[in-house]
Amino acid sequence: MSLPAVVAEGVRLTVPNAPDILAGIDLTIADGEFVAIVGPSGCGKTTFLNMVAGLQHFTAGRLIVAGAPPQAGRRETAYALARDALLPWRDALGNVELALQVRGVAREERRQRAAEALGKVGLADALDRHPAQLSQGMRQRVALARTFVTEPRLLILDEPFAALDAQTRIRMQELLLALLRQFSGTMIMVTHDIAEAIMLADRVVVFSNRPAVVSAAYEVKLGSRKRKASEMRGDPEFSRLFEQIWQDIERGFAT
Amino acid sequence: MSFAADKLGGGTPGARGGVTGQDGVKVWTIRLALIAVFVAAWKAAGATGFLNPVFIGSPEGTLREFLRQLGNPAVIGLDLGYTVTETLFGFLLGSASGMLAAVILFRAPAARQAVAPLVVAFNSLPRIALAPLFVLWFGLGIAGKVALIVSLVFFVMLTTTLAGLTQPNRDYEYLARSLGASRRQHILYFIVPAAVPTIVAGLELSLTYSFLGAVAGEIVGGSHGIGVRLTAYANAFEINKFMALLLLLVLVSTATVQLMRHFTARLTRWHATEQGDGL
């Protein structure tokens, strides 16, 4: 039994002269587990994710990521921001390369790996296009390639498809599902899309309204990771879970 | 400092490349029509007696003087040489020192805060007012004009470079940190490339200001230069010669700015694309 990927015990964030943001998050994520966090908007989901990524401090509690306090820029961690954050002056290849360049990978190797990663997201013929010449969906694909190219052990995704239209989002979810099938590490993602959470995660964690605590958690028992997104939506278990999580979040708004 | 003049001047360098075929013909038609209207109005004002031709010259007289001027390069060559030399020296010295100062202030936030109001104060000073002082200090030669240009360009480049380097982008900052970029990598891969279009726009503005500084300095007091010659023509009511020389100055400065654009276009092409001008 390996170490849990993430252990959070009473993680709090209080700010002077304002209501608390996190009231105490308790959450353990096993190594290799896929967890999705959902909750009312503005409840502190992204804030918690930023803490796991080491980008944001917390005021009380204990947070252990891969056996150590969280720290930004760890080699085995990859963080995909809500907006694609592509650098407009670099072409698609250059943007994916960036993640390897920062780690000091030699030019030849990083170009080859970046090109492979872009091939996996279906952009093999758009390597030299700049972000302004790419559609939103393609930009998000580049961002995904940049996230996966470093072969991370911990994948942190913050609303990866929030900026996309409904149809593109579904196609991107299918793509991510396919990428995740070849991924043996841990994934933690924040989303406001309940269906997306059920589709991509082994476990869905519900955050309460601000100040946030973990108000519920559901194992997704839908034929493990072999599932197909299109079949899943027809599953009665899918609808049952969706309804339940919906109610949980609604209750969060009521209190 | 305003960028309005720059915007009018054709916008970002890459924009030119987007104008092709039918659009290109249209643009040039409008451009030539505007010039034709101006020349016609100029001619009409003199011909109808609305304005006295003694004061405004005439289009054909200006053209005649312009051609004579070109046929006799030795006469104005020396003056043009002075003005261009002053301009380039002042531009290089002023923009290099301005950018260097900006980088230093970028790395030292405390110093940045300390000098910010002083920069604003000095920048709001009409620098031409210093020209007589520079004549006093450096004499009538090149040095005084270079000093005047540096006093203009230094602050243009200081403010634009600093603005470019300090434009906040939380996404880039998070990305850089989450990728584990060192401070050096953060500056090299994120901050500097993002600042390049602003700096290039500043350089273009500075080059125009350099010509302005050189000619203004010569008008206030100089031994040689376009400004000296312009003053002499105006005082002698040689308006056609004045206009012809002005036309030459415009052509030279426009050509210089275009030359710089040619070299900087590659650096800012992504920015032009981002602004929707197409590649």
Short mmCIF file of C-alpha atoms in Angstrom, two decimals:
data_model
loop_
_atom_site.label_atom_id
_atom_site.label_comp_id
_atom_site.label_asym_id
_atom_site.label_seq_id
_atom_site.Cartn_x
_atom_site.Cartn_y
_atom_site.Cartn_z
CA MET A 1 0.00 0.00 0.00
CA SER A 2 1.64 3.19 -1.10
CA LEU A 3 1.35 6.59 0.55
CA PRO A 4 -1.84 8.56 -0.13
CA ALA A 5 -1.33 11.20 -2.80
CA VAL A 6 -3.06 13.92 -0.82
CA VAL A 7 -3.95 14.12 2.86
CA ALA A 8 -5.87 17.16 4.10
CA GLU A 9 -6.78 17.48 7.77
CA GLY A 10 -8.78 20.50 8.90
CA VAL A 11 -7.32 22.74 6.21
CA ARG A 12 -8.61 26.21 6.92
CA LEU A 13 -8.30 29.57 5.28
CA THR A 14 -9.33 32.62 7.22
CA VAL A 15 -8.82 36.20 6.12
CA PRO A 16 -8.93 39.22 8.44
CA ASN A 17 -12.20 41.22 8.45
CA ALA A 18 -13.98 38.83 6.09
CA PRO A 19 -15.90 35.59 6.34
CA ASP A 20 -13.77 32.43 6.40
CA ILE A 21 -13.12 30.79 3.04
CA LEU A 22 -12.35 27.21 4.06
CA ALA A 23 -13.78 26.07 7.38
CA GLY A 24 -11.69 22.90 7.59
CA ILE A 25 -11.26 20.48 4.71
CA ASP A 26 -10.74 16.80 5.52
CA LEU A 27 -9.93 14.75 2.46
CA THR A 28 -7.64 11.83 1.71
CA ILE A 29 -6.90 10.90 -1.89
CA ALA A 30 -5.30 7.52 -2.53
CA ASP A 31 -2.40 7.12 -4.90
CA GLY A 32 -3.78 6.53 -8.38
CA GLU A 33 -7.28 7.73 -7.51
CA PHE A 34 -9.29 10.13 -9.67
CA VAL A 35 -11.20 12.65 -7.55
CA ALA A 36 -13.52 15.41 -8.71
CA ILE A 37 -14.51 18.26 -6.43
CA VAL A 38 -17.87 19.94 -7.05
CA GLY A 39 -19.70 22.58 -5.08
CA PRO A 40 -21.53 25.90 -5.28
CA SER A 41 -19.63 28.54 -7.26
CA GLY A 42 -17.34 30.65 -5.13
CA CYS A 43 -17.22 28.03 -2.36
CA GLY A 44 -13.44 27.72 -2.36
CA LYS A 45 -12.89 24.68 -4.60
CA THR A 46 -10.22 26.36 -6.69
CA THR A 47 -8.65 27.84 -3.57
CA PHE A 48 -8.23 24.35 -2.17
CA LEU A 49 -6.83 23.12 -5.47
CA ASN A 50 -4.32 25.97 -5.47
CA MET A 51 -3.25 24.91 -1.99
CA VAL A 52 -2.63 21.35 -3.17
CA ALA A 53 -0.62 22.81 -6.05
CA GLY A 54 1.38 24.89 -3.58
CA LEU A 55 0.23 28.17 -5.09
CA GLN A 56 -1.81 29.36 -2.13
CA HIS A 57 -1.13 29.28 1.62
CA PHE A 58 -3.58 28.12 4.27
CA THR A 59 -3.97 29.38 7.80
CA ALA A 60 -4.56 26.20 9.82
CA GLY A 61 -4.63 22.43 9.48
CA ARG A 62 -2.33 19.97 7.80
CA LEU A 63 -1.88 19.30 4.09
CA ILE A 64 0.45 16.61 2.77
CA VAL A 65 0.98 16.07 -0.96
CA ALA A 66 2.99 12.98 -1.99
CA GLY A 67 4.47 12.71 1.48
CA ALA A 68 5.56 16.34 1.82
CA PRO A 69 4.07 19.80 2.37
CA PRO A 70 2.71 21.19 -0.89
CA GLN A 71 5.16 23.09 -3.01
CA ALA A 72 4.70 24.77 -6.36
CA GLY A 73 6.68 23.52 -9.32
CA ARG A 74 7.30 19.94 -8.23
CA ARG A 75 8.47 17.74 -11.05
CA GLU A 76 5.82 15.06 -10.57
CA THR A 77 2.92 17.51 -10.46
CA ALA A 78 1.14 19.10 -13.41
CA TYR A 79 -1.44 21.83 -12.96
CA ALA A 80 -3.88 22.87 -15.69
CA LEU A 81 -5.43 26.26 -15.03
CA ALA A 82 -9.06 27.09 -15.71
CA ARG A 83 -8.13 29.33 -18.61
CA ASP A 84 -5.68 27.72 -21.01
CA ALA A 85 -2.92 30.27 -20.18
CA LEU A 86 -1.18 29.64 -23.49
CA LEU A 87 1.62 32.05 -24.31
CA PRO A 88 0.44 33.94 -27.43
CA TRP A 89 3.98 34.46 -28.76
CA ARG A 90 4.72 30.73 -28.87
CA ASP A 91 3.21 28.32 -31.37
CA ALA A 92 1.46 25.16 -30.20
CA LEU A 93 4.71 23.20 -30.15
CA GLY A 94 6.49 25.96 -28.26
CA ASN A 95 3.74 26.11 -25.66
CA VAL A 96 3.92 22.39 -24.97
CA GLU A 97 7.72 22.54 -25.03
CA LEU A 98 7.64 25.21 -22.34
CA ALA A 99 6.84 22.69 -19.60
CA LEU A 100 9.95 20.67 -20.56
CA GLN A 101 12.11 23.71 -21.23
CA VAL A 102 11.60 24.92 -17.67
CA ARG A 103 12.80 21.51 -16.49
CA GLY A 104 15.96 21.80 -18.56
CA VAL A 105 15.16 19.08 -21.11
CA ALA A 106 17.45 19.32 -24.16
CA ARG A 107 15.97 21.00 -27.24
CA GLU A 108 15.83 17.97 -29.55
CA GLU A 109 14.21 15.74 -26.96
CA ARG A 110 11.66 18.28 -25.82
CA ARG A 111 10.59 19.10 -29.37
CA GLN A 112 10.07 15.43 -30.07
CA ARG A 113 8.14 14.82 -26.86
CA ALA A 114 6.02 17.94 -27.36
CA ALA A 115 5.17 16.88 -30.91
CA GLU A 116 4.15 13.43 -29.62
CA ALA A 117 1.97 14.96 -26.91
CA LEU A 118 0.25 17.19 -29.47
CA GLY A 119 -0.28 14.14 -31.66
CA LYS A 120 -2.09 12.42 -28.79
CA VAL A 121 -4.56 15.29 -28.49
CA GLY A 122 -5.13 15.28 -32.26
CA LEU A 123 -3.13 18.37 -33.15
CA ALA A 124 -0.26 16.75 -35.06
CA ASP A 125 -0.91 19.08 -38.01
CA ALA A 126 -1.15 22.31 -36.00
CA LEU A 127 2.28 22.36 -34.35
CA ASP A 128 3.26 25.72 -35.80
CA ARG A 129 0.00 27.53 -35.23
CA HIS A 130 -0.15 30.32 -32.70
CA PRO A 131 -2.91 30.47 -30.06
CA ALA A 132 -4.72 33.27 -31.93
CA GLN A 133 -5.05 30.89 -34.89
CA LEU A 134 -6.58 28.10 -32.79
CA SER A 135 -10.19 27.58 -31.73
CA GLN A 136 -11.05 27.46 -28.02
CA GLY A 137 -11.25 23.68 -28.17
CA MET A 138 -7.86 23.42 -29.88
CA ARG A 139 -6.32 25.79 -27.37
CA GLN A 140 -7.59 23.59 -24.57
CA ARG A 141 -6.07 20.57 -26.33
CA VAL A 142 -2.70 22.32 -26.40
CA ALA A 143 -3.06 23.06 -22.68
CA LEU A 144 -3.85 19.37 -22.05
CA ALA A 145 -0.80 18.31 -24.07
CA ARG A 146 1.31 20.71 -22.01
CA THR A 147 -0.11 19.15 -18.85
CA PHE A 148 0.58 15.57 -19.88
CA VAL A 149 3.93 16.07 -21.62
CA THR A 150 5.88 16.07 -18.33
CA GLU A 151 4.44 12.62 -17.47
CA PRO A 152 3.19 13.75 -14.07
CA ARG A 153 2.25 11.51 -11.14
CA LEU A 154 -0.27 14.06 -9.84
CA LEU A 155 -2.57 15.78 -12.26
CA ILE A 156 -4.40 18.87 -10.98
CA LEU A 157 -7.15 20.22 -13.25
CA ASP A 158 -9.09 23.38 -12.45
CA GLU A 159 -12.33 23.55 -14.47
CA PRO A 160 -10.42 22.45 -17.57
CA PHE A 161 -13.34 22.87 -19.97
CA ALA A 162 -15.24 25.77 -18.40
CA ALA A 163 -14.59 28.10 -21.34
CA LEU A 164 -15.92 25.70 -23.97
CA ASP A 165 -19.32 25.40 -25.59
CA ALA A 166 -21.39 22.38 -24.61
CA GLN A 167 -20.59 20.23 -27.63
CA THR A 168 -16.84 20.92 -27.64
CA ARG A 169 -16.81 20.24 -23.92
CA ILE A 170 -18.25 16.76 -24.40
CA ARG A 171 -15.66 15.99 -27.07
CA MET A 172 -12.90 17.23 -24.79
CA GLN A 173 -14.21 15.08 -21.94
CA GLU A 174 -14.01 12.05 -24.24
CA LEU A 175 -10.44 13.02 -25.11
CA LEU A 176 -9.48 13.44 -21.47
CA LEU A 177 -11.10 10.11 -20.65
CA ALA A 178 -8.96 8.48 -23.34
CA LEU A 179 -5.81 10.16 -22.03
CA LEU A 180 -6.64 9.16 -18.46
CA ARG A 181 -6.96 5.52 -19.51
CA GLN A 182 -3.21 5.53 -20.16
CA PHE A 183 -2.48 7.48 -16.99
CA SER A 184 -1.54 5.61 -13.83
CA GLY A 185 -1.09 8.60 -11.51
CA THR A 186 -3.49 10.52 -9.32
CA MET A 187 -5.95 13.07 -10.68
CA ILE A 188 -7.72 15.77 -8.76
CA MET A 189 -10.04 18.09 -10.62
CA VAL A 190 -12.42 20.89 -9.79
CA THR A 191 -15.52 21.32 -11.91
CA HIS A 192 -18.94 22.91 -11.73
CA ASP A 193 -20.25 20.33 -14.17
CA ILE A 194 -21.72 17.40 -12.19
CA ALA A 195 -21.91 15.13 -15.25
CA GLU A 196 -18.25 15.79 -15.99
CA ALA A 197 -17.33 14.93 -12.41
CA ILE A 198 -19.20 11.60 -12.53
CA MET A 199 -17.82 10.81 -15.96
CA LEU A 200 -14.14 11.37 -15.19
CA ALA A 201 -13.70 10.55 -11.49
CA ASP A 202 -13.63 7.48 -9.25
CA ARG A 203 -14.98 9.59 -6.42
CA VAL A 204 -16.95 12.85 -6.39
CA VAL A 205 -16.40 15.11 -3.39
CA VAL A 206 -18.98 17.81 -2.64
CA PHE A 207 -17.87 21.04 -0.99
CA SER A 208 -20.43 23.01 1.02
CA ASN A 209 -21.13 26.68 0.58
CA ARG A 210 -18.54 29.10 1.94
CA PRO A 211 -16.89 28.62 4.44
CA ALA A 212 -16.38 25.25 2.82
CA VAL A 213 -16.22 21.80 4.35
CA VAL A 214 -16.55 18.44 2.62
CA SER A 215 -20.29 17.86 2.86
CA ALA A 216 -20.53 14.56 0.95
CA ALA A 217 -18.51 12.10 -1.11
CA TYR A 218 -19.69 9.47 -3.61
CA GLU A 219 -17.88 6.52 -5.11
CA VAL A 220 -18.69 6.30 -8.78
CA LYS A 221 -19.51 2.68 -9.52
CA LEU A 222 -19.90 2.77 -13.25
CA GLY A 223 -17.77 -0.06 -14.62
CA SER A 224 -14.45 1.54 -13.57
CA ARG A 225 -12.34 3.43 -16.10
CA LYS A 226 -13.17 1.29 -19.12
CA ARG A 227 -16.44 3.18 -19.46
CA LYS A 228 -17.47 5.24 -22.42
CA ALA A 229 -18.93 8.68 -21.88
CA SER A 230 -21.77 8.13 -24.33
CA GLU A 231 -22.94 4.89 -22.66
CA MET A 232 -22.61 6.35 -19.20
CA ARG A 233 -25.21 9.04 -19.66
CA GLY A 234 -27.87 6.37 -20.25
CA ASP A 235 -26.99 4.47 -17.07
CA PRO A 236 -29.64 4.73 -14.30
CA GLU A 237 -26.83 4.86 -11.71
CA PHE A 238 -25.51 7.97 -13.49
CA SER A 239 -28.88 9.73 -13.17
CA ARG A 240 -29.22 8.66 -9.52
CA LEU A 241 -25.77 10.05 -8.63
CA PHE A 242 -26.39 13.22 -10.63
CA GLU A 243 -29.67 13.83 -8.79
CA GLN A 244 -28.08 13.17 -5.39
CA ILE A 245 -25.13 15.51 -5.96
CA TRP A 246 -27.47 18.15 -7.38
CA GLN A 247 -29.53 17.99 -4.18
CA ASP A 248 -26.38 18.26 -2.04
CA ILE A 249 -25.25 21.40 -3.80
CA GLU A 250 -28.77 22.89 -3.66
CA ARG A 251 -28.81 22.30 0.08
CA GLY A 252 -25.50 24.12 0.28
CA PHE A 253 -27.11 27.17 -1.28
CA ALA A 254 -30.09 27.01 1.10
CA THR A 255 -28.06 27.21 4.30
CA MET B 1 3.02 60.00 -23.52
CA SER B 2 0.30 59.02 -25.89
CA PHE B 3 0.28 56.26 -28.44
CA ALA B 4 -2.39 57.94 -30.54
CA ALA B 5 0.14 59.05 -33.15
CA ASP B 6 1.45 55.53 -33.38
CA LYS B 7 -2.03 54.12 -33.93
CA LEU B 8 -2.64 56.58 -36.75
CA GLY B 9 0.68 55.70 -38.24
CA GLY B 10 -0.53 52.30 -39.32
CA GLY B 11 -0.87 50.47 -36.00
CA THR B 12 1.11 47.36 -35.25
CA PRO B 13 3.74 46.44 -37.82
CA GLY B 14 2.14 43.15 -38.80
CA ALA B 15 -1.03 44.97 -39.82
CA ARG B 16 0.50 45.97 -43.15
CA GLY B 17 0.93 42.37 -44.14
CA GLY B 18 -2.81 41.79 -43.80
CA VAL B 19 -3.69 44.34 -46.45
CA THR B 20 -3.59 42.54 -49.78
CA GLY B 21 -5.21 42.54 -53.25
CA GLN B 22 -8.51 44.38 -53.41
CA ASP B 23 -8.10 45.89 -49.94
CA GLY B 24 -4.61 47.10 -50.85
CA VAL B 25 -5.93 48.94 -53.89
CA LYS B 26 -8.68 50.51 -51.81
CA VAL B 27 -6.29 51.63 -49.08
CA TRP B 28 -3.88 53.20 -51.56
CA THR B 29 -6.72 54.91 -53.42
CA ILE B 30 -7.91 56.53 -50.19
CA ARG B 31 -4.36 57.44 -49.23
CA LEU B 32 -3.60 59.15 -52.56
CA ALA B 33 -7.03 60.83 -52.58
CA LEU B 34 -6.32 62.39 -49.18
CA ILE B 35 -3.00 63.74 -50.40
CA ALA B 36 -4.66 65.05 -53.58
CA VAL B 37 -7.34 66.83 -51.54
CA PHE B 38 -4.68 68.44 -49.37
CA VAL B 39 -2.63 69.62 -52.35
CA ALA B 40 -5.78 70.93 -54.11
CA ALA B 41 -6.88 72.84 -51.01
CA TRP B 42 -3.39 74.27 -50.64
CA LYS B 43 -3.35 75.39 -54.27
CA ALA B 44 -6.89 76.79 -54.11
CA ALA B 45 -6.17 78.75 -50.92
CA GLY B 46 -3.28 80.51 -52.64
CA ALA B 47 -4.92 80.93 -56.05
CA THR B 48 -8.16 82.43 -54.72
CA GLY B 49 -6.32 84.81 -52.45
CA PHE B 50 -7.90 83.21 -49.38
CA LEU B 51 -4.37 82.91 -48.02
CA ASN B 52 -1.36 84.86 -49.15
CA PRO B 53 1.02 82.67 -51.25
CA VAL B 54 3.91 84.65 -49.80
CA PHE B 55 3.20 82.91 -46.51
CA ILE B 56 2.07 79.48 -47.65
CA GLY B 57 4.00 78.93 -50.86
CA SER B 58 2.50 76.74 -53.56
CA PRO B 59 2.47 73.02 -54.40
CA GLU B 60 4.22 73.44 -57.74
CA GLY B 61 6.80 75.81 -56.26
CA THR B 62 7.52 73.33 -53.50
CA LEU B 63 7.88 70.51 -56.01
CA ARG B 64 10.27 72.63 -58.08
CA GLU B 65 12.41 73.40 -55.05
CA PHE B 66 12.26 69.80 -53.95
CA LEU B 67 13.63 68.58 -57.29
CA ARG B 68 16.28 71.30 -57.33
CA GLN B 69 17.23 70.22 -53.84
CA LEU B 70 17.67 66.62 -54.98
CA GLY B 71 19.67 67.74 -58.02
CA ASN B 72 22.08 69.57 -55.74
CA PRO B 73 22.71 67.18 -52.85
CA ALA B 74 25.85 68.94 -51.62
CA VAL B 75 23.84 71.97 -50.47
CA ILE B 76 21.56 70.20 -48.02
CA GLY B 77 23.65 67.04 -47.60
CA LEU B 78 25.70 68.51 -44.77
CA ASP B 79 22.65 69.76 -42.87
CA LEU B 80 20.78 66.52 -43.36
CA GLY B 81 23.86 64.62 -42.22
CA TYR B 82 23.98 66.64 -39.00
CA THR B 83 20.31 66.13 -38.26
CA VAL B 84 20.37 62.39 -38.97
CA THR B 85 23.55 61.91 -36.93
CA GLU B 86 22.05 63.74 -33.95
CA THR B 87 18.85 61.77 -34.29
CA LEU B 88 20.50 58.37 -34.38
CA PHE B 89 22.99 59.09 -31.58
CA GLY B 90 20.27 60.55 -29.39
CA PHE B 91 17.91 57.69 -30.16
CA LEU B 92 20.47 54.97 -29.41
CA LEU B 93 21.79 56.62 -26.26
CA GLY B 94 18.35 57.60 -24.95
CA SER B 95 16.59 54.32 -25.66
CA ALA B 96 19.45 52.15 -24.37
CA SER B 97 19.74 54.10 -21.13
CA GLY B 98 15.96 54.30 -20.74
CA MET B 99 15.54 50.54 -21.16
CA LEU B 100 18.44 49.84 -18.83
CA ALA B 101 16.96 52.11 -16.16
CA ALA B 102 13.60 50.38 -16.60
CA VAL B 103 15.14 46.94 -16.09
CA ILE B 104 16.91 48.16 -12.95
CA LEU B 105 13.71 49.69 -11.57
CA PHE B 106 11.81 46.52 -12.50
CA ARG B 107 14.19 44.46 -10.40
CA ALA B 108 14.07 46.93 -7.48
CA PRO B 109 10.42 47.64 -6.56
CA ALA B 110 11.37 49.91 -3.66
CA ALA B 111 13.43 52.16 -5.92
CA ARG B 112 10.59 52.05 -8.44
CA GLN B 113 8.14 53.42 -5.90
CA ALA B 114 10.63 56.03 -4.76
CA VAL B 115 11.31 57.49 -8.21
CA ALA B 116 7.80 57.08 -9.73
CA PRO B 117 6.59 60.63 -8.85
CA LEU B 118 9.92 62.10 -9.94
CA VAL B 119 9.65 60.40 -13.33
CA VAL B 120 6.12 61.74 -13.75
CA ALA B 121 7.28 65.24 -12.79
CA PHE B 122 10.23 65.24 -15.18
CA ASN B 123 8.22 63.64 -17.94
CA SER B 124 5.57 66.35 -17.75
CA LEU B 125 8.24 69.02 -18.19
CA PRO B 126 8.21 70.37 -21.78
CA ARG B 127 11.72 69.23 -22.65
CA ILE B 128 12.11 71.81 -25.43
CA ALA B 129 12.36 74.36 -22.62
CA LEU B 130 15.71 72.79 -21.76
CA ALA B 131 17.11 73.41 -25.24
CA PRO B 132 18.60 76.86 -24.47
CA LEU B 133 20.25 75.36 -21.41
CA PHE B 134 21.80 72.59 -23.49
CA VAL B 135 23.12 75.20 -25.96
CA LEU B 136 24.73 76.93 -23.03
CA TRP B 137 26.26 73.73 -21.72
CA PHE B 138 27.24 71.95 -24.92
CA GLY B 139 27.51 74.75 -27.48
CA LEU B 140 25.97 74.86 -30.96
CA GLY B 141 27.22 71.46 -32.13
CA ILE B 142 25.82 67.94 -32.08
CA ALA B 143 26.18 67.26 -28.34
CA GLY B 144 23.48 69.68 -27.26
CA LYS B 145 20.91 68.14 -29.62
CA VAL B 146 21.84 64.65 -28.52
CA ALA B 147 21.31 65.74 -24.93
CA LEU B 148 17.87 67.13 -25.78
CA ILE B 149 16.88 63.92 -27.57
CA VAL B 150 18.13 61.78 -24.69
CA SER B 151 16.04 63.85 -22.26
CA LEU B 152 12.98 63.02 -24.40
CA VAL B 153 13.65 59.42 -25.34
CA PHE B 154 15.01 58.25 -22.00
CA PHE B 155 11.65 58.81 -20.30
CA VAL B 156 9.61 57.41 -23.17
CA MET B 157 11.58 54.18 -23.02
CA LEU B 158 11.71 54.12 -19.23
CA THR B 159 7.92 54.35 -18.92
CA THR B 160 7.01 52.06 -21.83
CA THR B 161 9.56 49.37 -20.93
CA LEU B 162 8.53 49.45 -17.29
CA ALA B 163 4.84 49.31 -18.25
CA GLY B 164 5.59 46.32 -20.49
CA LEU B 165 7.57 44.47 -17.85
CA THR B 166 5.13 45.07 -15.01
CA GLN B 167 1.83 44.33 -16.76
CA PRO B 168 0.21 41.84 -14.42
CA ASN B 169 -0.89 38.43 -15.62
CA ARG B 170 -2.03 36.13 -12.87
CA ASP B 171 -2.45 33.16 -15.23
CA TYR B 172 1.16 33.37 -16.42
CA GLU B 173 2.34 33.77 -12.86
CA TYR B 174 0.46 30.66 -11.73
CA LEU B 175 1.62 28.73 -14.77
CA ALA B 176 5.24 29.74 -14.23
CA ARG B 177 5.09 28.79 -10.55
CA SER B 178 3.27 25.50 -11.15
CA LEU B 179 5.81 24.56 -13.83
CA GLY B 180 8.56 25.25 -11.34
CA ALA B 181 10.13 28.09 -13.31
CA SER B 182 13.04 29.82 -11.61
CA ARG B 183 12.99 33.59 -11.27
CA ARG B 184 15.32 33.80 -14.26
CA GLN B 185 13.12 31.52 -16.38
CA HIS B 186 10.03 33.45 -15.32
CA ILE B 187 11.56 36.67 -16.63
CA LEU B 188 13.02 35.08 -19.76
CA TYR B 189 10.06 32.98 -20.89
CA PHE B 190 7.08 34.93 -19.58
CA ILE B 191 7.76 38.56 -18.66
CA VAL B 192 10.15 39.71 -21.39
CA PRO B 193 8.27 38.23 -24.39
CA ALA B 194 5.03 39.75 -23.08
CA ALA B 195 6.73 43.15 -22.85
CA VAL B 196 8.23 43.12 -26.36
CA PRO B 197 5.25 44.67 -28.25
CA THR B 198 5.04 47.54 -25.73
CA ILE B 199 8.79 48.13 -25.95
CA VAL B 200 8.75 48.08 -29.76
CA ALA B 201 5.89 50.60 -29.79
CA GLY B 202 7.96 52.74 -27.43
CA LEU B 203 10.99 52.51 -29.72
CA GLU B 204 8.93 53.62 -32.69
CA LEU B 205 7.59 56.58 -30.76
CA SER B 206 11.12 57.37 -29.57
CA LEU B 207 12.51 57.43 -33.09
CA THR B 208 9.88 60.00 -34.12
CA TYR B 209 10.65 62.02 -31.00
CA SER B 210 14.35 61.86 -31.83
CA PHE B 211 13.79 63.63 -35.15
CA LEU B 212 11.61 66.16 -33.37
CA GLY B 213 14.28 66.74 -30.72
CA ALA B 214 17.04 67.16 -33.28
CA VAL B 215 15.18 69.71 -35.41
CA ALA B 216 13.78 71.60 -32.41
CA GLY B 217 17.25 71.77 -30.87
CA GLU B 218 18.69 73.13 -34.12
CA ILE B 219 15.96 75.78 -34.33
CA VAL B 220 16.71 76.98 -30.83
CA GLY B 221 20.39 77.26 -31.58
CA GLY B 222 22.74 75.38 -33.87
CA SER B 223 25.48 75.78 -36.42
CA HIS B 224 24.25 73.16 -38.89
CA GLY B 225 21.20 71.03 -39.48
CA ILE B 226 17.77 70.98 -41.07
CA GLY B 227 16.35 73.08 -38.25
CA VAL B 228 18.93 75.84 -38.83
CA ARG B 229 18.16 75.85 -42.54
CA LEU B 230 14.38 75.88 -41.93
CA THR B 231 14.75 78.91 -39.70
CA ALA B 232 16.80 80.70 -42.32
CA TYR B 233 14.24 79.94 -45.09
CA ALA B 234 11.32 81.08 -42.94
CA ASN B 235 13.07 84.31 -42.03
CA ALA B 236 13.77 84.95 -45.73
CA PHE B 237 10.16 84.19 -46.78
CA GLU B 238 11.44 81.29 -48.91
CA ILE B 239 8.32 79.27 -48.16
CA ASN B 240 8.64 76.92 -51.13
CA LYS B 241 12.17 76.02 -50.09
CA PHE B 242 10.95 75.63 -46.52
CA MET B 243 8.19 73.25 -47.60
CA ALA B 244 10.54 71.31 -49.87
CA LEU B 245 12.97 70.76 -47.03
CA LEU B 246 10.13 69.81 -44.71
CA LEU B 247 8.97 67.25 -47.27
CA LEU B 248 12.46 65.78 -47.44
CA LEU B 249 12.57 65.57 -43.64
CA VAL B 250 9.23 63.78 -43.56
CA LEU B 251 10.43 61.30 -46.19
CA VAL B 252 13.67 60.59 -44.35
CA SER B 253 12.01 60.12 -40.95
CA THR B 254 9.21 57.98 -42.40
CA ALA B 255 11.77 55.82 -44.19
CA THR B 256 13.74 55.41 -40.97
CA VAL B 257 10.64 54.39 -39.00
CA GLN B 258 9.66 51.94 -41.76
CA LEU B 259 13.15 50.50 -41.72
CA MET B 260 12.88 49.89 -37.99
CA ARG B 261 9.44 48.33 -38.46
CA HIS B 262 10.95 46.01 -41.02
CA PHE B 263 13.40 44.72 -38.43
CA THR B 264 10.97 44.56 -35.51
CA ALA B 265 7.98 43.08 -37.37
CA ARG B 266 9.07 39.53 -36.67
CA LEU B 267 9.20 40.21 -32.92
CA THR B 268 5.64 41.46 -32.72
CA ARG B 269 3.86 39.41 -35.38
CA TRP B 270 2.14 37.26 -32.75
CA HIS B 271 0.82 40.41 -31.12
CA ALA B 272 -0.63 41.70 -34.38
CA THR B 273 -2.32 38.33 -34.88
CA GLU B 274 -3.68 38.44 -31.36
CA GLN B 275 -5.19 41.86 -32.10
CA GLY B 276 -7.09 40.33 -35.00
CA ASP B 277 -5.03 41.78 -37.84
CA GLY B 278 -4.21 38.37 -39.28
CA LEU B 279 -0.78 37.08 -40.20
#
